[in-house]
Short mmCIF file of C-alpha atoms in Angstrom, two decimals:
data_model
loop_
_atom_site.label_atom_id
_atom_site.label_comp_id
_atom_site.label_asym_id
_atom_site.label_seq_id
_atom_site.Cartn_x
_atom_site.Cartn_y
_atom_site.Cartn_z
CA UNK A 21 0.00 0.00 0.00
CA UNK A 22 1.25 3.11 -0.58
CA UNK A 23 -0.24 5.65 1.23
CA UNK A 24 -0.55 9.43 0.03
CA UNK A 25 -2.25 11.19 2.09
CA UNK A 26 -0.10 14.16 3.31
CA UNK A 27 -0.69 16.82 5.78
CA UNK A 28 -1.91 19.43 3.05
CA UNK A 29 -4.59 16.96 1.80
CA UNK A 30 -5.43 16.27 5.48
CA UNK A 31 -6.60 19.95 5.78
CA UNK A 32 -8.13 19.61 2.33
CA UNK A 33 -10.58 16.82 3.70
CA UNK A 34 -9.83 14.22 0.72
CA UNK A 35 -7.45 11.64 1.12
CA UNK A 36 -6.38 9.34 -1.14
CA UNK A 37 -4.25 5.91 -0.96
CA UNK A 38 -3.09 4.09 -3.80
CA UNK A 39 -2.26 0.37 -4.40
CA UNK A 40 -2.05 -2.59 -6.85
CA UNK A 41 -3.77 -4.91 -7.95
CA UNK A 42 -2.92 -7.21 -10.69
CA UNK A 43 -2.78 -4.59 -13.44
CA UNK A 44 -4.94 -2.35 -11.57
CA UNK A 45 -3.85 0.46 -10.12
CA UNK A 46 -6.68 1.07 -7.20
CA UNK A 47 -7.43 4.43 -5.98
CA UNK A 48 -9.19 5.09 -2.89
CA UNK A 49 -10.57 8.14 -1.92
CA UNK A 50 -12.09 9.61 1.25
CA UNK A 51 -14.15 12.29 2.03
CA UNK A 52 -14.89 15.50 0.00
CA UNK A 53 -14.22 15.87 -3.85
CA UNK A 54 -14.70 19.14 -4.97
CA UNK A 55 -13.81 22.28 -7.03
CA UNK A 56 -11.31 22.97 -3.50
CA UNK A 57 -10.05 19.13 -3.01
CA UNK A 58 -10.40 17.79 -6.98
CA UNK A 59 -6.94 19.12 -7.64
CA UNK A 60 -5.22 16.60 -5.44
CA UNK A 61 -7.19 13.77 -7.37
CA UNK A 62 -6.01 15.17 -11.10
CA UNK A 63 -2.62 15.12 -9.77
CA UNK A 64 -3.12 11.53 -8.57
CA UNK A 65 -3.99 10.62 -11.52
CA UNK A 66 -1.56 12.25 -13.71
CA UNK A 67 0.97 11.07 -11.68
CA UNK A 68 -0.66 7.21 -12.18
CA UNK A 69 -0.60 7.65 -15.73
CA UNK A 70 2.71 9.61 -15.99
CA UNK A 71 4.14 6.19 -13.96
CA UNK A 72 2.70 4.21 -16.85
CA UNK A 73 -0.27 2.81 -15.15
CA UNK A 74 -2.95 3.08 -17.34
CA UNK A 75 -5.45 0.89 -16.21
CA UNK A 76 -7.28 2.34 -13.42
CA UNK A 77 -9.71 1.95 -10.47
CA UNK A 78 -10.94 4.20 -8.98
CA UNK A 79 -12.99 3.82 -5.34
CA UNK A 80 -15.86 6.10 -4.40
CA UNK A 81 -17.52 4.08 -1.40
CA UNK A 82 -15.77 6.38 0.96
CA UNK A 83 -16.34 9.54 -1.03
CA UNK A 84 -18.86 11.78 1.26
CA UNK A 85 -19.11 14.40 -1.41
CA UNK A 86 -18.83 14.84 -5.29
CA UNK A 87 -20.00 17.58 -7.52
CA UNK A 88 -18.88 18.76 -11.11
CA UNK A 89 -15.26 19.69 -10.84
CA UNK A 90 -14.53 16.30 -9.42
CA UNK A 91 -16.61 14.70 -12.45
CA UNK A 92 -14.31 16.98 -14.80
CA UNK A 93 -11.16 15.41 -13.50
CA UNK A 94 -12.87 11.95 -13.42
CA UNK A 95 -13.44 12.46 -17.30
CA UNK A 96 -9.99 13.87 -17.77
CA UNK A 97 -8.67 10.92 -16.40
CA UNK A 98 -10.61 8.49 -18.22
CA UNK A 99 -9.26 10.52 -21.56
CA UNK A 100 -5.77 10.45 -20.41
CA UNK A 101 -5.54 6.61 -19.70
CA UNK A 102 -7.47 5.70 -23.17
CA UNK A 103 -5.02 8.05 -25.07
CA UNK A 104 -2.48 5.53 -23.74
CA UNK A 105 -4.41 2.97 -24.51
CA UNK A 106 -6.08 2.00 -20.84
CA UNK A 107 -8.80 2.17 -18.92
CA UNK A 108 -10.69 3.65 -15.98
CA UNK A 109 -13.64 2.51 -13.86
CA UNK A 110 -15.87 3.43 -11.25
CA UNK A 111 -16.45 1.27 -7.79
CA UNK A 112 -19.38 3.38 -6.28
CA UNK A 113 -22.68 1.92 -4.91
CA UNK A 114 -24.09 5.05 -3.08
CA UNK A 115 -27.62 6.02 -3.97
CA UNK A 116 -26.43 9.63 -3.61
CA UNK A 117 -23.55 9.64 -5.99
CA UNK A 118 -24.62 7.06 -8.61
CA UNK A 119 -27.38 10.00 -8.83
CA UNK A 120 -24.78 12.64 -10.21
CA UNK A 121 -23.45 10.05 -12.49
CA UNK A 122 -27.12 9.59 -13.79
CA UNK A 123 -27.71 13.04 -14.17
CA UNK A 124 -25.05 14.12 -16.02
CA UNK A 125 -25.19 11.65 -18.21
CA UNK A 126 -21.66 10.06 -17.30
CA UNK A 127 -23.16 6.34 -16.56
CA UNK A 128 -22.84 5.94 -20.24
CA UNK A 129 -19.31 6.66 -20.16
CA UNK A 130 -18.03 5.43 -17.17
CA UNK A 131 -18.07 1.71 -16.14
CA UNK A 132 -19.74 1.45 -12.56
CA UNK A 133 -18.97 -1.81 -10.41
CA UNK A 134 -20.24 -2.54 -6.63
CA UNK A 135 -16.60 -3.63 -5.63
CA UNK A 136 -13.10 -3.61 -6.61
CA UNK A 137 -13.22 -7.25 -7.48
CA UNK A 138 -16.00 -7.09 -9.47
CA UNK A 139 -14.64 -4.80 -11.65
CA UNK A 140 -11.34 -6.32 -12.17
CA UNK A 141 -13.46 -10.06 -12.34
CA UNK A 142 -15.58 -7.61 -15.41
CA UNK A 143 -12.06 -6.08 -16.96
CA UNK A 144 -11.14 -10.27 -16.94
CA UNK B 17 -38.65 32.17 9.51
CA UNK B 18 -34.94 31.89 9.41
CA UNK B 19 -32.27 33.90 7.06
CA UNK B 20 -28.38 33.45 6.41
CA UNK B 21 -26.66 35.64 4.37
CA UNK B 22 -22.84 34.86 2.75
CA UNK B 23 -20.44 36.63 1.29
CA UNK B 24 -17.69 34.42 0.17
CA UNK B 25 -14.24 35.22 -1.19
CA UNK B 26 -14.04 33.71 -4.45
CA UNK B 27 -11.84 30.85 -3.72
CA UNK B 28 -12.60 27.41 -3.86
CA UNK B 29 -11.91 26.79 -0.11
CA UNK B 30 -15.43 28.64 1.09
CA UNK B 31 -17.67 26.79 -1.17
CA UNK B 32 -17.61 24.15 1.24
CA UNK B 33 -18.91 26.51 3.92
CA UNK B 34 -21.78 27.43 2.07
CA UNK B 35 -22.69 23.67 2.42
CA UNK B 36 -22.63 23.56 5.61
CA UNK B 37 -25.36 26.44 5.77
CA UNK B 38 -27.51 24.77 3.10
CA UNK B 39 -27.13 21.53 5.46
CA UNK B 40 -28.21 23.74 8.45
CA UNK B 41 -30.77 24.96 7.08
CA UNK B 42 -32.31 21.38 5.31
CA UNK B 43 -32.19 19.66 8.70
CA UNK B 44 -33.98 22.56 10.57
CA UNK B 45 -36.43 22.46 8.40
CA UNK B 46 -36.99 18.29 8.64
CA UNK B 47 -36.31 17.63 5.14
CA UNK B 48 -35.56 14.09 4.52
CA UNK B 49 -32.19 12.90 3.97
CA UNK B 50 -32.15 12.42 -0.26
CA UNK B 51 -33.80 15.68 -0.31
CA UNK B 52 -30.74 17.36 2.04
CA UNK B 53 -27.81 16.14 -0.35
CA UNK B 54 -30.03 17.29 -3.38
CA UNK B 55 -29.85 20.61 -1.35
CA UNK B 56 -26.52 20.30 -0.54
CA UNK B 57 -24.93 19.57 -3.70
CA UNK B 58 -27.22 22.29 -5.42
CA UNK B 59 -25.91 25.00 -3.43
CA UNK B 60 -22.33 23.55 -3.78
CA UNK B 61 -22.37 23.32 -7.19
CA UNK B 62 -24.13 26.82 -7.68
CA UNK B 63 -21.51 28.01 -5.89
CA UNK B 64 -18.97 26.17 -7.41
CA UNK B 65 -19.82 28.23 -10.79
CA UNK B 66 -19.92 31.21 -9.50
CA UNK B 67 -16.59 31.13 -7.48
CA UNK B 68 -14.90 29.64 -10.63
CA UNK B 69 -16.91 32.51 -13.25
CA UNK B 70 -14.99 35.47 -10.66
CA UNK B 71 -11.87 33.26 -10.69
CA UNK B 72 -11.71 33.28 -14.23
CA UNK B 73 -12.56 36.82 -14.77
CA UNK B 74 -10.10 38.37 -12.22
CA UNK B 75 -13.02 40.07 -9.83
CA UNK B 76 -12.21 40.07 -6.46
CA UNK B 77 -15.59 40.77 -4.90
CA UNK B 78 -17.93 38.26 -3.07
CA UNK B 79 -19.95 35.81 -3.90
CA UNK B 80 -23.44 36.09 -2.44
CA UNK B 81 -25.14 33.06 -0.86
CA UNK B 82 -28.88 34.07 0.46
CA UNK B 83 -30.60 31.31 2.53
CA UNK B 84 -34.42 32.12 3.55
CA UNK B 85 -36.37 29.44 5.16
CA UNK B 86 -40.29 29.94 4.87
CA UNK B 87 -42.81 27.84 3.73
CA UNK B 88 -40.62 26.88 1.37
CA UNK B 89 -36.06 26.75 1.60
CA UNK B 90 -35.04 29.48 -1.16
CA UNK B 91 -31.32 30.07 -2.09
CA UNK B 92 -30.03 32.56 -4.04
CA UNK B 93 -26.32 32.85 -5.62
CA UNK B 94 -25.43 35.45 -7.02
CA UNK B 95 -21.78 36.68 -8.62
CA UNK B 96 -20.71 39.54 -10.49
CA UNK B 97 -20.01 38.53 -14.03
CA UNK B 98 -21.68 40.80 -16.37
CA UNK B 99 -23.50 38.58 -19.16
CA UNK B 100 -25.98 39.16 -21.51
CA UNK B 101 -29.52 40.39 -20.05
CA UNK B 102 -32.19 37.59 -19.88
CA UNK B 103 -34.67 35.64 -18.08
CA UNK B 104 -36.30 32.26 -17.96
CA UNK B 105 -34.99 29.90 -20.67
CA UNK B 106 -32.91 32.45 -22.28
CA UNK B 107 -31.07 32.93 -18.83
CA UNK B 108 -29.98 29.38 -18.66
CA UNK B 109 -28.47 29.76 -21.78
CA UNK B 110 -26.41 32.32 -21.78
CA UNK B 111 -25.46 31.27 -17.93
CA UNK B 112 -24.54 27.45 -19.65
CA UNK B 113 -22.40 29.12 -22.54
CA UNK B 114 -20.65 31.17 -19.72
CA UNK B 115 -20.00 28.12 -17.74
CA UNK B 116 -18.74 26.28 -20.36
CA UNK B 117 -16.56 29.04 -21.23
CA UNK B 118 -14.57 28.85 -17.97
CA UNK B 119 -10.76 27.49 -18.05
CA UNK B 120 -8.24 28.36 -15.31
CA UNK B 121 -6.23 31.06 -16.28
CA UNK B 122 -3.03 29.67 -14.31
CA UNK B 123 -3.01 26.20 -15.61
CA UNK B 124 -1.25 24.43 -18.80
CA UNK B 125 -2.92 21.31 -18.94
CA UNK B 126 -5.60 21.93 -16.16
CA UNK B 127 -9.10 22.15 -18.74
CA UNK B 128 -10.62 19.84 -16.46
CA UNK B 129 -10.30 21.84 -13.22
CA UNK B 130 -12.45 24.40 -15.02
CA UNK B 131 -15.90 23.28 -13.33
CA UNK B 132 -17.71 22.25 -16.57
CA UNK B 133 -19.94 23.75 -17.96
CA UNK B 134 -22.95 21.35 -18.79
CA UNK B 135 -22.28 19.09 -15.37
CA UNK B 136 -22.67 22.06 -13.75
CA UNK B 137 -25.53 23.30 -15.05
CA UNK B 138 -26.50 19.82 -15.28
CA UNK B 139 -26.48 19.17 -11.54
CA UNK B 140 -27.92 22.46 -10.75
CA UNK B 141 -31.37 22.04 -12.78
CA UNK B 142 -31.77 18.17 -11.96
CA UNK B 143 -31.71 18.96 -8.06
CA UNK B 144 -33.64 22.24 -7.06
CA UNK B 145 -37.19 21.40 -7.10
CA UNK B 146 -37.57 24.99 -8.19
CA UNK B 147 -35.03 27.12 -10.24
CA UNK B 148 -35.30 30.54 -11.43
CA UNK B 149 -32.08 32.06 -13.60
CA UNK B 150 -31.37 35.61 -14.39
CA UNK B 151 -28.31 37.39 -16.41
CA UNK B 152 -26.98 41.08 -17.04
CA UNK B 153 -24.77 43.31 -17.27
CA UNK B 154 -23.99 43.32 -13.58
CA UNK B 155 -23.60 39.61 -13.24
CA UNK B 156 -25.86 36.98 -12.80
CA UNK B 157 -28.37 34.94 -9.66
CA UNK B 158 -29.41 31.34 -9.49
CA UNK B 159 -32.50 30.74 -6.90
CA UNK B 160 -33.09 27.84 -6.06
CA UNK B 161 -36.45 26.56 -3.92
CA UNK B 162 -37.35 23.44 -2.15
CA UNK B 163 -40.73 22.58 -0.09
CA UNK B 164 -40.35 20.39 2.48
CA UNK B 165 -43.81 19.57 3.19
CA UNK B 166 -43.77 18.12 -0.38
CA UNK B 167 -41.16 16.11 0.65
CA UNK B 168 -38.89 17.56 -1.99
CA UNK B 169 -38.60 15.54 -5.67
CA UNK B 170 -35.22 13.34 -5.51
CA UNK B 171 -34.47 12.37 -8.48
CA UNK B 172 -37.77 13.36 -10.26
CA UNK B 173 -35.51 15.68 -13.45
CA UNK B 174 -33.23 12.54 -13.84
CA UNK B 175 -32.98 11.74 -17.59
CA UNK B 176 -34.22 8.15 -17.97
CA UNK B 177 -31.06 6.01 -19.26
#
């Protein structure tokens, strides 16, 4: 596990921890994602992806709160690991956030699974 | 009756407070739990525009958060970016265009920080049980209403799938 939470994102109230598994690279965050916090999950990301780790999970059961600027980065993500030829999914089953997905439209482009194994068991 | 008014910085790192006050002010007024994140997230996200529309034109000045609770919980954003004038429809618009306008202006690569435009907007109309949009010259106000006796409508502007 390799854990990157730092003092600064403390503050922030998102936290985020990375790890592996298999060829998934599985990103868990906690607490708040939003237009203050959703800079610390683009950098994640980048940094994922600049590491050459382009197949990607990422974890939302622990995500308290999610609005448009963290869907933004979500989507820029999902761009940047296809442009390298990878992929990005969801693990989310809140009622409250699978409701954003919905109504924006982004359940059509994201792949949603109820766990981290069931989406690598789907990826297969 | 109950009233809270804000005036936030434009920085990212108040929007959160102004969901705090639109939490306040769902629980005092017994809404049920879907209906306080729909409130929630509303108020963030309006918020979230309008902090991001200042950033992007260089204004210093305040965003305004207005919380009334009556019959019915009514919030009003408003910021300071002069747009076109209109109402209704028309309003929503020219307020989407703006929003989907707005990139960081100290980023490289950052496009997706910008808060965009049609999630936004999105968000905004699929959660307030009531919205009302106007735009001018002297910048722009989102209300949003709720009525708790009616239980709110979660999910009721959801596009089917």
């Amino acid at each position: 596990v390799i854990a990157r939470q730092t003092a600064e994102e403390a503050r922030v109230d998102l936290s985020l921890e990375t790890r592996q598994e298999g060829d998934y690279a599985v990103v868990e965050l906690t607490g708040e994602v939003d237009v203050y916090t959703a800079p610390k999950l683009r950098e994640c990301l980048v940094e994922l992806v600049d590491d050459g780790r382009h197949h990607l999970l990422v974890d939302l059961e622990k995500v308290e709160f999610l609005d448009s600027t963290a869907l933004g980065v979500l989507v820029g993500g999902l761009k940047r690991v296809r442009s390298h030829g990878g992929s990005m999914s969801l693990v989310c089953t809140q009622d409250r956030l699978l409701k954003i997905f919905r109504i924006t439209g982004l359940t059509k482009v994201f792949s949603i699974f109820d766990s981290v194994d069931a989406a690598i068991s789907a990826a297969g | 009756m109950a009233s809270v008014l804000l005036r936030i910085p434009p920085e990212a790192a108040f929007v959160q407070l102004t969901r705090l006050v639109a939490a306040a002010m769902a629980r005092k007024s017994l809404v049920d739990e879907p209906v306080l994140d729909d409130i929630r997230l509303a108020v963030g996200q309006a918020c979230a525009r309008a902090v991001s529309a200042h950033q992007d034109q260089l204004l210093a000045d305040p965003v305004v958060v207005g919380f009334r609770d009556d019959d019915t919980i009514e919030v009003t954003v408003s910021d300071r970016v002069g747009l076109a004038e209109a109402e209704g429809d028309a309003a929503m618009e020219v307020l989407t265009e703006a929003t989907s306008a707005i990139r960081p202006r100290d980023s490289r690569d950052l496009y997706e920080l910008a808060v965009p435009g049609a999630a936004a907007i999105a968000l905004i109309r699929g959660l307030a049980e009531d919205l009302t949009v106007t735009t001018g010259p002297t910048g722009s106000a989102v209300q949003m209403r709720w009525s708790p006796q009616l239980g709110g409508a979660p999910g009721g502007r959801e596009p089917s799938s």
